[in-house]
Amino acid sequence: MSEFKPVRGMRDLLPEDAQVLRAIEEKARVVARLYGYKEIVTPVVESYDLLSAKAGEEVKSRMFLFKDLGGRAVALRPEFTASVARLVASTLRNESKPLRLFCVGSVYRYDEPQRGRYREFWQSNYELMGSDRPEADAEILMLTNSLMQLTGLKKYVFKVGHIGVLKGLLGRENVDEKVQNVVMQLMDKKQHGDAVALLERSGASRECTSIIRKLVELKGANIFRVVDEIKTLVDGCTQSVEAVRNLGEVLELVSKSGCTIDVTVDAGFARGLEYYTGMIFEVYVPDLDIALGGGGRYNRLIELFGGEPTPAVGVAHGMDRIMLALQLQGGFEKAGEQKTAVVVPTKDELIGEAMKLAQVLREAGMTVELEVMGRKMSKVLEAAGRRKATFAVIIGEKEFREGAVVVKDLAKREQTVISVGKIKEYLKS
Ligand code: AMP
């Protein structure tokens, strides 16, 4: 039989990478706790109808879609928001608002595999339901900043915009909603020329396309000046003016909170998912031109799923990409390595005693590897040294009869005879 490999786009995470991924997950949980987001666990498989309702063509065309044995059209989740919105529209519909929910896990998209782009990847996801106020949007930006900070990431930048600026202009021109969605997807892929051409073909006025051409050029780190410039440019289009005013409010709150994040306002910024209605954002680091996280406001999704009208704002962080960015920046700061003891019986008759002692040490919280290969002592010690174990605890017949064992410090190459009763304290010190 030929050698089995992971399916294209899928990866095995070996211990070192798995440890970093889980450490990032832990940080994400810390952030959830600090901001009061309760964790929920939702299914990896959801109905295709739910997942495709407002995902946008791009995500829709990349879903792992199949029929289950009961003939239902289902898919592997490409994101968490649809599942959370389903819950808030049904089981959680009577929960008092605001509702802060957190989930973390793997998501699946049939993307073209390349660096930082996989078909199975991990997201930490936060949704704040029930508030339409700018402080809710600001909170999502701030918690994203907290996560990036906690992971030790440096030099990350927030790209922020507001979908209402473009939607306002297109709505005023009565551009069909389907065309609007395609325009947003083209903008998301930075195909601005194609977006404008499509608008021209769809009958948008010259004034509108001229404003859009100028908008896509309008971006910068001097955020309040860019906000003012957008305001001037869309003057007269009530919905767009309202959108840019709202964006200004959100950014002002973030800045008043004392949270010092690097922000670039980008007037021509759009995102692939169709459900956004307000502020949108992504996070980048200089060495990677793919986003580490993204989110925004979506006020109509829960209603669309049959729930009460519920304004909402959320974010998904790409944990694999955070890991990649950390590697590019010199690695994840690991917590101190746990001390490991290798417990070795010198003869088969002492295996039971070795297992008993190993268990006592584990109950005291130590990592203990029992010798299970029946190797010679020299081989065991050599292998333990290679794996950077801290101690070898050797159960020898003579010492054990006297209630003691030999403890070898593998780094210092020193050994001591310790009574079994005192070994826990000795190893811990
Ligand atoms: P989205 O909601 O589509 O913007 O996705 C949120 C985040 O998930 C992105 O900012 C990325 O960090 C991450 N992400 C999206 N697609 C992939 C992928 N194919 N591989 C790895 N991470 C991804």
XYZ file of N, CA, C and O in Angstrom, residues 3-192:
760
model
N 2.192 5.105 0.721
C 2.220 5.865 1.978
C 1.028 6.832 2.070
O 0.725 7.521 1.103
N 0.356 6.837 3.216
C -0.762 7.773 3.385
C -0.249 9.166 3.728
O 0.695 9.301 4.509
N -0.897 10.176 3.174
C -0.517 11.565 3.483
C -1.775 12.316 3.867
O -2.875 11.900 3.486
N -1.626 13.480 4.551
C -2.847 14.259 4.816
C -3.454 14.707 3.483
O -2.744 14.894 2.500
N -4.743 14.883 3.470
C -5.459 15.370 2.286
C -4.939 16.779 1.962
O -4.587 17.535 2.869
N -4.889 17.129 0.679
C -4.369 18.448 0.272
C -5.047 19.583 1.060
O -6.266 19.615 1.188
N -4.216 20.476 1.584
C -4.747 21.613 2.351
C -4.890 21.334 3.836
O -5.142 22.235 4.615
N -4.744 20.037 4.232
C -4.848 19.658 5.648
C -3.437 19.453 6.203
O -2.540 19.065 5.456
N -3.253 19.731 7.481
C -1.911 19.597 8.063
C -1.940 18.809 9.357
O -2.928 18.850 10.079
N -0.809 18.156 9.647
C -0.595 17.606 10.980
C 0.163 18.668 11.745
O 1.111 19.248 11.210
N -0.222 18.934 12.970
C 0.581 19.838 13.797
C 1.375 18.968 14.759
O 0.807 18.274 15.598
N 2.695 18.990 14.610
C 3.554 18.184 15.465
C 3.692 18.885 16.821
O 3.274 20.043 16.952
N 4.237 18.162 17.847
C 4.144 18.701 19.215
C 4.503 20.182 19.366
O 3.786 20.920 20.040
N 5.574 20.634 18.715
C 5.989 22.024 18.940
C 4.927 23.013 18.446
O 4.575 23.960 19.149
N 4.407 22.773 17.236
C 3.381 23.663 16.686
C 2.060 23.515 17.432
O 1.360 24.499 17.681
N 1.733 22.268 17.788
C 0.477 22.045 18.517
C 0.503 22.806 19.842
O -0.489 23.408 20.252
N 1.694 22.821 20.465
C 1.830 23.514 21.747
C 1.598 25.019 21.573
O 0.919 25.641 22.385
N 2.135 25.578 20.497
C 1.954 27.019 20.262
C 0.476 27.321 19.964
O -0.105 28.262 20.506
N -0.125 26.477 19.127
C -1.540 26.695 18.798
C -2.393 26.664 20.067
O -3.241 27.536 20.288
N -2.149 25.666 20.908
C -2.944 25.553 22.149
C -2.644 26.714 23.092
O -3.511 27.154 23.836
N -1.407 27.200 23.073
C -1.071 28.341 23.939
C -1.830 29.580 23.463
O -2.335 30.360 24.271
N -1.948 29.757 22.145
C -2.706 30.905 21.623
C -4.183 30.744 22.011
O -4.848 31.691 22.412
N -4.655 29.506 21.921
C -6.044 29.233 22.312
C -6.266 29.610 23.781
O -7.278 30.207 24.142
N -5.278 29.281 24.614
C -5.384 29.642 26.029
C -5.473 31.164 26.216
O -6.242 31.674 27.017
N -4.632 31.887 25.447
C -4.658 33.363 25.533
C -6.027 33.861 25.097
O -6.569 34.811 25.659
N -6.588 33.233 24.060
C -7.909 33.649 23.575
C -8.951 33.445 24.671
O -9.853 34.269 24.852
N -8.794 32.363 25.446
C -9.722 32.113 26.562
C -9.544 33.133 27.662
O -10.510 33.563 28.282
N -8.297 33.527 27.890
C -8.036 34.561 28.908
C -8.754 35.846 28.500
O -9.435 36.482 29.309
N -8.644 36.215 27.211
C -9.294 37.443 26.731
C -10.815 37.331 26.895
O -11.473 38.268 27.341
N -11.359 36.149 26.585
C -12.803 35.948 26.730
C -13.207 36.177 28.194
O -14.202 36.856 28.484
N -12.414 35.658 29.095
C -12.739 35.829 30.518
C -12.616 37.295 30.936
O -13.492 37.837 31.604
N -11.539 37.943 30.480
C -11.314 39.340 30.892
C -12.438 40.266 30.420
O -12.759 41.246 31.078
N -13.024 39.947 29.262
C -14.073 40.817 28.715
C -15.479 40.272 28.967
O -16.454 40.852 28.503
N -15.575 39.142 29.664
C -16.899 38.617 30.019
C -17.620 37.874 28.906
O -18.851 37.877 28.856
N -16.871 37.219 28.015
C -17.490 36.425 26.940
C -17.573 34.974 27.396
O -16.561 34.391 27.800
N -18.763 34.393 27.329
C -18.954 33.004 27.768
C -18.715 32.057 26.592
O -19.210 32.295 25.496
N -17.979 30.984 26.881
C -17.670 30.051 25.784
C -18.854 29.151 25.452
O -19.530 28.650 26.344
N -19.093 28.963 24.160
C -20.061 27.955 23.713
C -19.347 27.039 22.715
O -18.372 27.451 22.092
N -19.865 25.828 22.591
C -19.289 24.883 21.633
C -20.384 24.552 20.623
O -21.462 24.102 20.999
N -20.125 24.812 19.362
C -21.144 24.584 18.325
C -20.647 23.478 17.390
O -19.445 23.187 17.350
N -21.556 22.863 16.610
C -21.139 21.725 15.771
C -20.241 22.121 14.602
O -20.390 23.218 14.050
N -19.350 21.212 14.238
C -18.500 21.429 13.050
C -19.361 21.296 11.784
O -19.125 21.969 10.792
N -20.371 20.435 11.840
C -21.262 20.241 10.681
C -22.558 21.009 10.917
O -23.186 20.870 11.960
N -22.913 21.846 9.953
C -24.166 22.618 10.036
C -24.904 22.465 8.711
O -24.330 22.021 7.718
N -26.168 22.889 8.687
C -26.900 22.769 7.422
C -26.334 23.774 6.423
O -25.950 24.890 6.782
N -26.290 23.337 5.166
C -25.730 24.199 4.130
C -26.567 25.471 3.993
O -26.028 26.555 3.775
N -27.893 25.338 4.169
C -28.773 26.514 4.056
C -28.366 27.586 5.055
O -28.311 28.761 4.730
N -28.111 27.182 6.294
C -27.716 28.149 7.323
C -26.394 28.804 6.952
O -26.259 30.028 6.953
N -25.409 27.961 6.594
C -24.059 28.493 6.352
C -23.995 29.365 5.100
O -23.161 30.263 5.015
N -24.881 29.085 4.141
C -24.781 29.822 2.884
C -25.673 31.059 2.851
O -25.550 31.881 1.947
N -26.564 31.193 3.876
C -27.573 32.259 3.809
C -26.966 33.634 3.549
O -27.459 34.388 2.729
N -25.901 33.966 4.230
C -25.342 35.316 4.064
C -23.823 35.298 4.016
O -23.155 36.262 4.380
N -23.274 34.157 3.598
C -21.821 34.026 3.659
C -21.127 34.803 2.541
O -19.983 35.203 2.677
N -21.809 34.993 1.437
C -21.143 35.629 0.294
C -20.643 34.553 -0.656
O -20.287 33.454 -0.226
N -20.613 34.884 -1.950
C -20.280 33.907 -2.991
C -18.930 33.247 -2.755
O -18.767 32.052 -2.938
N -17.961 34.056 -2.332
C -16.594 33.561 -2.180
C -16.556 32.399 -1.176
O -16.103 31.303 -1.499
N -17.071 32.650 0.025
C -17.047 31.620 1.067
C -17.961 30.460 0.664
O -17.628 29.283 0.856
N -19.095 30.784 0.050
C -20.079 29.769 -0.345
C -19.461 28.773 -1.331
O -19.660 27.571 -1.236
N -18.679 29.311 -2.278
C -18.122 28.435 -3.306
C -16.960 27.606 -2.766
O -16.458 26.727 -3.456
N -16.516 27.900 -1.549
C -15.368 27.168 -1.005
C -15.735 26.272 0.177
O -14.880 25.876 0.958
N -17.024 25.990 0.320
C -17.414 25.159 1.454
C -17.193 23.681 1.181
O -17.335 23.236 0.045
N -16.848 22.924 2.217
C -16.808 21.459 2.141
C -18.255 20.998 2.297
O -18.752 20.846 3.401
N -18.899 20.809 1.169
C -20.335 20.547 1.138
C -20.563 19.079 0.810
O -19.908 18.535 -0.068
N -21.480 18.439 1.518
C -21.802 17.042 1.190
C -23.190 16.684 1.693
O -23.799 17.450 2.433
N -23.657 15.546 1.266
C -24.939 15.029 1.780
C -24.616 14.021 2.864
O -23.757 13.144 2.667
N -25.295 14.128 4.022
C -25.056 13.098 5.036
C -25.873 11.860 4.651
O -26.594 11.881 3.650
N -25.753 10.791 5.456
C -26.399 9.545 5.031
C -27.923 9.663 5.013
O -28.615 8.864 4.395
N -28.442 10.695 5.678
C -29.884 10.926 5.656
C -30.297 11.815 4.487
O -31.448 12.237 4.421
N -29.330 12.151 3.625
C -29.662 12.954 2.446
C -29.730 14.449 2.703
O -30.174 15.216 1.845
N -29.309 14.904 3.906
C -29.344 16.341 4.199
C -28.140 17.047 3.583
O -27.034 16.513 3.646
N -28.375 18.245 3.040
C -27.247 19.027 2.510
C -26.584 19.726 3.691
O -27.183 20.591 4.332
N -25.369 19.294 4.002
C -24.650 19.854 5.147
C -23.255 20.295 4.698
O -22.818 19.955 3.591
N -22.590 21.062 5.549
C -21.227 21.487 5.224
C -20.412 21.618 6.501
O -20.977 21.771 7.597
N -19.090 21.546 6.341
C -18.200 21.821 7.478
C -18.209 23.332 7.657
O -18.116 24.078 6.672
N -18.298 23.807 8.888
C -18.417 25.253 9.104
C -17.225 26.001 8.513
O -16.078 25.644 8.761
N -17.493 27.063 7.727
C -16.394 27.885 7.213
C -16.110 29.060 8.144
O -15.175 29.822 7.924
N -16.925 29.208 9.186
C -16.787 30.308 10.158
C -17.761 30.016 11.301
O -18.537 29.069 11.221
N -17.713 30.833 12.358
C -18.567 30.580 13.522
C -19.828 31.433 13.577
O -20.792 31.085 14.247
N -19.795 32.605 12.919
C -20.871 33.580 13.147
C -22.255 33.018 12.839
O -23.200 33.259 13.593
N -22.372 32.236 11.746
C -23.694 31.691 11.393
C -24.220 30.798 12.524
O -25.400 30.879 12.880
N -23.353 29.978 13.105
C -23.793 29.083 14.188
C -24.227 29.880 15.417
O -25.245 29.574 16.050
N -23.450 30.907 15.754
C -23.780 31.707 16.944
C -25.099 32.454 16.701
O -25.984 32.490 17.564
N -25.255 32.993 15.487
C -26.491 33.723 15.170
C -27.693 32.770 15.196
O -28.773 33.132 15.664
N -27.499 31.531 14.719
C -28.574 30.530 14.781
C -29.019 30.315 16.220
O -30.216 30.315 16.527
N -28.043 30.199 17.134
C -28.371 29.990 18.548
C -29.105 31.185 19.136
O -30.071 31.029 19.883
N -28.620 32.384 18.787
C -29.230 33.593 19.356
C -30.635 33.804 18.781
O -31.509 34.370 19.426
N -30.879 33.276 17.566
C -32.217 33.387 16.969
C -33.156 32.306 17.501
O -34.357 32.382 17.301
N -32.601 31.277 18.173
C -33.463 30.164 18.621
C -33.320 29.927 20.123
O -33.933 30.630 20.926
N -32.484 28.985 20.515
C -32.353 28.591 21.924
C -32.083 29.767 22.854
O -32.575 29.804 23.978
N -31.264 30.706 22.406
C -30.868 31.807 23.297
C -31.705 33.071 23.058
O -31.323 34.136 23.522
N -32.834 32.920 22.350
C -33.560 34.140 21.938
C -34.057 34.960 23.125
O -34.210 36.174 23.020
N -34.334 34.304 24.249
C -34.851 35.065 25.392
C -33.780 35.488 26.388
O -34.093 36.048 27.433
N -32.543 35.210 26.075
C -31.450 35.644 26.968
C -31.404 37.162 27.004
O -31.619 37.818 25.983
N -31.106 37.713 28.176
C -31.052 39.175 28.222
C -29.798 39.674 27.507
O -28.783 38.982 27.432
N -29.922 40.868 26.966
C -28.837 41.445 26.178
C -28.125 42.506 27.026
O -28.764 43.099 27.872
N -26.890 42.807 26.824
C -26.053 42.237 25.778
C -25.654 40.799 26.093
O -25.558 40.397 27.259
N -25.389 40.063 25.026
C -24.964 38.684 25.141
C -23.558 38.623 24.553
O -23.345 39.022 23.403
N -22.627 38.150 25.360
C -21.242 38.069 24.878
C -20.859 36.601 24.769
O -20.841 35.900 25.775
N -20.556 36.150 23.557
C -20.280 34.724 23.343
C -18.934 34.516 22.659
O -18.543 35.292 21.781
N -18.272 33.454 23.075
C -16.923 33.141 22.574
C -16.910 31.709 22.070
O -17.516 30.843 22.700
N -16.282 31.452 20.949
C -16.008 30.054 20.573
C -14.641 29.944 19.916
O -14.111 30.925 19.389
N -14.107 28.747 19.961
C -12.787 28.524 19.390
C -12.783 27.116 18.799
O -13.398 26.210 19.352
N -12.139 26.971 17.647
C -12.092 25.643 17.042
C -11.670 25.711 15.590
O -11.275 26.773 15.088
N -11.802 24.566 14.920
C -11.350 24.498 13.531
C -12.483 24.881 12.590
O -13.651 24.604 12.867
N -12.146 25.534 11.507
C -13.100 25.872 10.448
C -12.497 25.423 9.120
O -11.290 25.173 9.030
N -13.337 25.321 8.091
C -12.915 24.653 6.855
C -13.305 25.458 5.621
O -14.468 25.846 5.487
N -12.331 25.736 4.775
C -12.628 26.415 3.507
C -11.735 25.811 2.423
O -10.536 25.626 2.654
N -12.329 25.598 1.246
C -11.562 24.986 0.159
C -10.733 26.060 -0.537
O -10.878 26.320 -1.724
N -9.868 26.743 0.237
C -8.993 27.778 -0.312
C -7.817 27.129 -1.022
O -7.478 25.973 -0.752
N -7.143 27.872 -1.884
C -5.945 27.362 -2.557
C -4.805 27.344 -1.530
O -4.411 28.400 -1.035
N -4.278 26.165 -1.168
C -3.278 26.121 -0.099
C -2.006 26.906 -0.436
O -1.498 26.814 -1.556
N -1.551 27.695 0.476
C -0.284 28.424 0.372
C 0.081 28.899 1.775
O -0.670 28.628 2.709
N 1.184 29.615 1.907
C 1.606 30.025 3.240
C 0.489 30.827 3.924
O 0.023 31.833 3.380
N 0.066 30.382 5.093
C -0.973 31.094 5.840
C -2.375 30.869 5.308
O -3.324 31.493 5.781
N -2.524 30.031 4.312
C -3.861 29.754 3.768
C -4.043 28.242 3.707
O -3.359 27.571 2.944
N -4.906 27.735 4.568
C -5.092 26.293 4.668
C -6.559 25.961 4.469
O -7.409 26.846 4.447
N -6.841 24.678 4.347
C -8.250 24.282 4.185
C -8.879 23.945 5.520
O -10.084 23.932 5.651
N -8.039 23.646 6.503
C -8.516 23.514 7.882
C -7.696 24.490 8.693
O -6.468 24.432 8.648
N -8.350 25.401 9.377
C -7.591 26.342 10.206
C -8.386 26.666 11.454
O -9.544 26.272 11.585
N -7.749 27.358 12.388
C -8.361 27.568 13.697
C -8.713 29.029 13.911
O -7.942 29.915 13.538
N -9.866 29.251 14.480
C -10.278 30.629 14.771
C -10.692 30.760 16.231
O -11.265 29.836 16.808
N -10.415 31.933 16.807
C -11.071 32.311 18.065
C -12.059 33.396 17.683
O -11.731 34.300 16.912
N -13.270 33.288 18.196
C -14.368 34.083 17.685
C -15.179 34.692 18.832
O -15.533 33.989 19.777
N -15.421 35.967 18.748
C -16.146 36.676 19.818
C -17.320 37.423 19.198
O -17.142 38.123 18.198
N -18.510 37.288 19.779
C -19.679 37.989 19.258
C -20.337 38.757 20.406
O -20.549 38.198 21.490
N -20.643 40.016 20.148
C -21.334 40.846 21.139
C -22.692 41.204 20.550
O -22.787 41.940 19.561
N -23.746 40.625 21.153
C -25.092 40.727 20.583
C -25.963 41.667 21.403
O -25.969 41.585 22.637
N -26.724 42.498 20.712
C -27.762 43.277 21.398
C -27.477 44.757 21.507
O -28.337 45.508 21.981
N -26.307 45.217 21.114
C -26.016 46.648 21.206
C -25.670 47.214 19.838
O -24.870 46.636 19.109
N -26.293 48.364 19.551
C -25.987 49.040 18.288
C -25.065 50.229 18.536
O -24.839 51.054 17.672
N -24.561 50.337 19.761
C -23.825 51.548 20.126
C -22.336 51.426 19.772
O -21.792 50.325 19.734
N -21.695 52.553 19.526
C -20.280 52.496 19.099
C -19.352 51.888 20.143
O -18.296 51.353 19.792
N -19.752 51.934 21.443
C -18.858 51.339 22.448
C -18.745 49.816 22.251
O -17.745 49.209 22.634
N -19.793 49.210 21.671
C -19.730 47.764 21.401
C -18.696 47.486 20.302
O -17.873 46.570 20.428
N -18.715 48.297 19.241
C -17.717 48.136 18.168
C -16.313 48.356 18.739
O -15.375 47.611 18.422
N -16.194 49.386 19.575
C -14.881 49.706 20.162
C -14.390 48.543 21.013
O -13.199 48.206 20.996
N -15.309 47.894 21.746
C -14.906 46.762 22.600
C -14.297 45.630 21.767
O -13.301 45.016 22.160
N -14.902 45.366 20.595
C -14.389 44.277 19.743
C -12.983 44.616 19.232
O -12.103 43.754 19.177
N -12.765 45.885 18.906
C -11.414 46.293 18.482
C -10.433 46.141 19.646
O -9.316 45.641 19.477
N -10.892 46.546 20.833
C -9.987 46.504 21.990
C -9.654 45.081 22.419
O -8.520 44.790 22.803
N -10.648 44.201 22.348
C -10.327 42.826 22.780
C -9.404 42.142 21.772
O -8.568 41.304 22.132
N -9.544 42.541 20.509
C -8.622 42.007 19.500
C -7.202 42.484 19.802
O -6.242 41.718 19.757
N -7.109 43.758 20.173
C -5.804 44.299 20.563
C -5.248 43.531 21.770
O -4.071 43.179 21.805
N -6.115 43.246 22.744
C -5.657 42.523 23.946
C -5.094 41.163 23.561
O -4.067 40.734 24.090
N -5.770 40.463 22.637
C -5.282 39.140 22.250
C -3.922 39.242 21.553
O -2.990 38.502 21.863
N -3.814 40.189 20.624
C -2.544 40.329 19.902
C -1.416 40.642 20.899
O -0.324 40.092 20.817
N -1.749 41.520 21.854
C -0.748 41.895 22.857
C -0.333 40.693 23.714
O 0.844 40.458 23.940
N -1.344 39.929 24.173
C -1.064 38.788 25.045
C -0.228 37.710 24.364
O 0.562 37.025 25.011
N -0.406 37.550 23.047
C 0.386 36.527 22.355
C 1.829 37.002 22.156
O 2.692 36.223 21.789
N 2.059 38.299 22.376
C 3.421 38.832 22.232
C 3.688 39.379 20.839
O 4.831 39.714 20.504
N 2.639 39.480 20.037
C 2.803 39.983 18.668
C 3.159 41.472 18.681
O 2.661 42.225 19.507
N 4.018 41.853 17.730
C 4.423 43.265 17.665
C 4.076 43.839 16.300
O 3.880 43.109 15.346
N 4.039 45.164 16.241
C 3.905 45.904 14.983
C 2.663 45.517 14.168
O 2.704 45.484 12.948
N 1.586 45.191 14.850
C 0.373 44.872 14.096
C -0.443 46.148 13.896
O -0.377 47.080 14.704
N -1.166 46.179 12.810
C -1.919 47.376 12.441
C -3.376 47.006 12.161
O -3.649 45.965 11.561
N -4.288 47.835 12.611
C -5.707 47.634 12.323
C -6.079 48.424 11.072
O -5.795 49.620 11.007
N -6.698 47.740 10.123
C -7.265 48.442 8.969
C -8.772 48.528 9.237
O -9.426 47.495 9.444
N -9.281 49.744 9.284
C -10.687 49.914 9.676
C -11.438 50.685 8.602
O -10.903 51.620 7.995
N -12.665 50.293 8.372
C -13.535 51.006 7.431
C -14.979 50.879 7.864
O -15.269 50.442 8.993
N -15.889 51.231 6.997
C -17.313 51.133 7.319
C -18.045 50.773 6.030
O -18.003 51.528 5.064
N -18.715 49.625 6.035
C -19.370 49.134 4.826
C -20.491 50.085 4.374
O -20.833 50.165 3.201
N -21.032 50.845 5.357
C -22.146 51.754 5.066
C -21.769 52.894 4.134
O -22.645 53.478 3.482
N -20.472 53.220 4.056
C -20.057 54.312 3.169
C -20.334 53.911 1.719
O -21.019 54.624 0.980
N -19.838 52.740 1.332
C -20.061 52.260 -0.043
C -21.518 51.876 -0.269
O -22.118 52.218 -1.290
N -22.097 51.182 0.721
C -23.490 50.729 0.564
C -24.427 51.923 0.397
O -25.397 51.862 -0.353
N -24.128 52.994 1.126
C -24.961 54.202 1.027
C -24.948 54.752 -0.391
O -25.989 55.073 -0.972
N -23.749 54.819 -0.958
C -23.619 55.363 -2.320
C -24.338 54.476 -3.333
O -25.064 54.958 -4.201
N -24.156 53.154 -3.190
C -24.757 52.230 -4.157
C -26.274 52.170 -3.989
O -27.022 52.069 -4.967
N -26.720 52.276 -2.742
C -28.166 52.271 -2.474
C -28.841 53.477 -3.120
O -29.921 53.373 -3.696
N -28.169 54.617 -3.040
C -28.749 55.831 -3.604
C -28.900 55.721 -5.127
O -29.791 56.295 -5.732
N -28.023 54.911 -5.715
C -28.073 54.726 -7.179
C -29.022 53.590 -7.563
O -29.083 53.201 -8.718
N -29.669 53.010 -6.538
C -30.546 51.846 -6.749
C -29.832 50.678 -7.426
O -30.426 49.959 -8.231
N -28.574 50.490 -7.095
C -27.855 49.332 -7.639
C -28.433 48.070 -6.971
O -28.596 48.030 -5.748
N -28.773 47.102 -7.779
C -29.354 45.849 -7.300
C -28.472 45.215 -6.205
O -27.236 45.248 -6.299
N -29.124 44.635 -5.177
C -28.352 44.132 -4.038
C -27.334 43.060 -4.437
O -26.222 43.003 -3.901
N -27.729 42.223 -5.401
C -26.802 41.155 -5.848
C -25.553 41.788 -6.470
O -24.434 41.349 -6.233
N -25.784 42.836 -7.273
C -24.644 43.525 -7.902
C -23.795 44.175 -6.805
O -22.558 44.096 -6.824
N -24.488 44.781 -5.830
C -23.747 45.403 -4.706
C -22.813 44.386 -4.058
O -21.655 44.686 -3.775
N -23.333 43.159 -3.841
C -22.511 42.138 -3.185
C -21.296 41.769 -4.028
O -20.199 41.582 -3.498
N -21.498 41.687 -5.347
C -20.355 41.362 -6.217
C -19.342 42.512 -6.169
O -18.126 42.290 -6.093
N -19.856 43.749 -6.169
C -18.962 44.916 -6.098
C -18.114 44.832 -4.819
O -16.890 45.004 -4.839
N -18.766 44.512 -3.695
C -18.042 44.422 -2.410
C -16.965 43.329 -2.480
O -15.869 43.492 -1.966
N -17.323 42.191 -3.114
C -16.335 41.110 -3.195
C -15.138 41.510 -4.054
O -14.000 41.186 -3.726
N -15.409 42.241 -5.132
C -14.299 42.711 -5.976
C -13.437 43.700 -5.195
O -12.204 43.651 -5.246
N -14.103 44.568 -4.440
C -13.353 45.544 -3.628
C -12.505 44.810 -2.583
O -11.375 45.189 -2.310
N -13.096 43.764 -1.993
C -12.393 42.976 -0.977
C -11.104 42.398 -1.562
O -10.072 42.324 -0.890
N -11.171 42.014 -2.845
C -9.978 41.450 -3.484
C -9.123 42.544 -4.106
O -8.230 42.249 -4.911
N -9.432 43.787 -3.812
C -8.705 44.960 -4.303
C -8.775 45.087 -5.826
O -7.922 45.691 -6.461
N -9.824 44.501 -6.411
C -10.005 44.647 -7.870
C -10.913 45.861 -8.098
O -12.061 45.740 -8.549
N -10.384 47.034 -7.723
C -11.227 48.235 -7.738
C -11.687 48.610 -9.143
O -12.828 49.024 -9.336
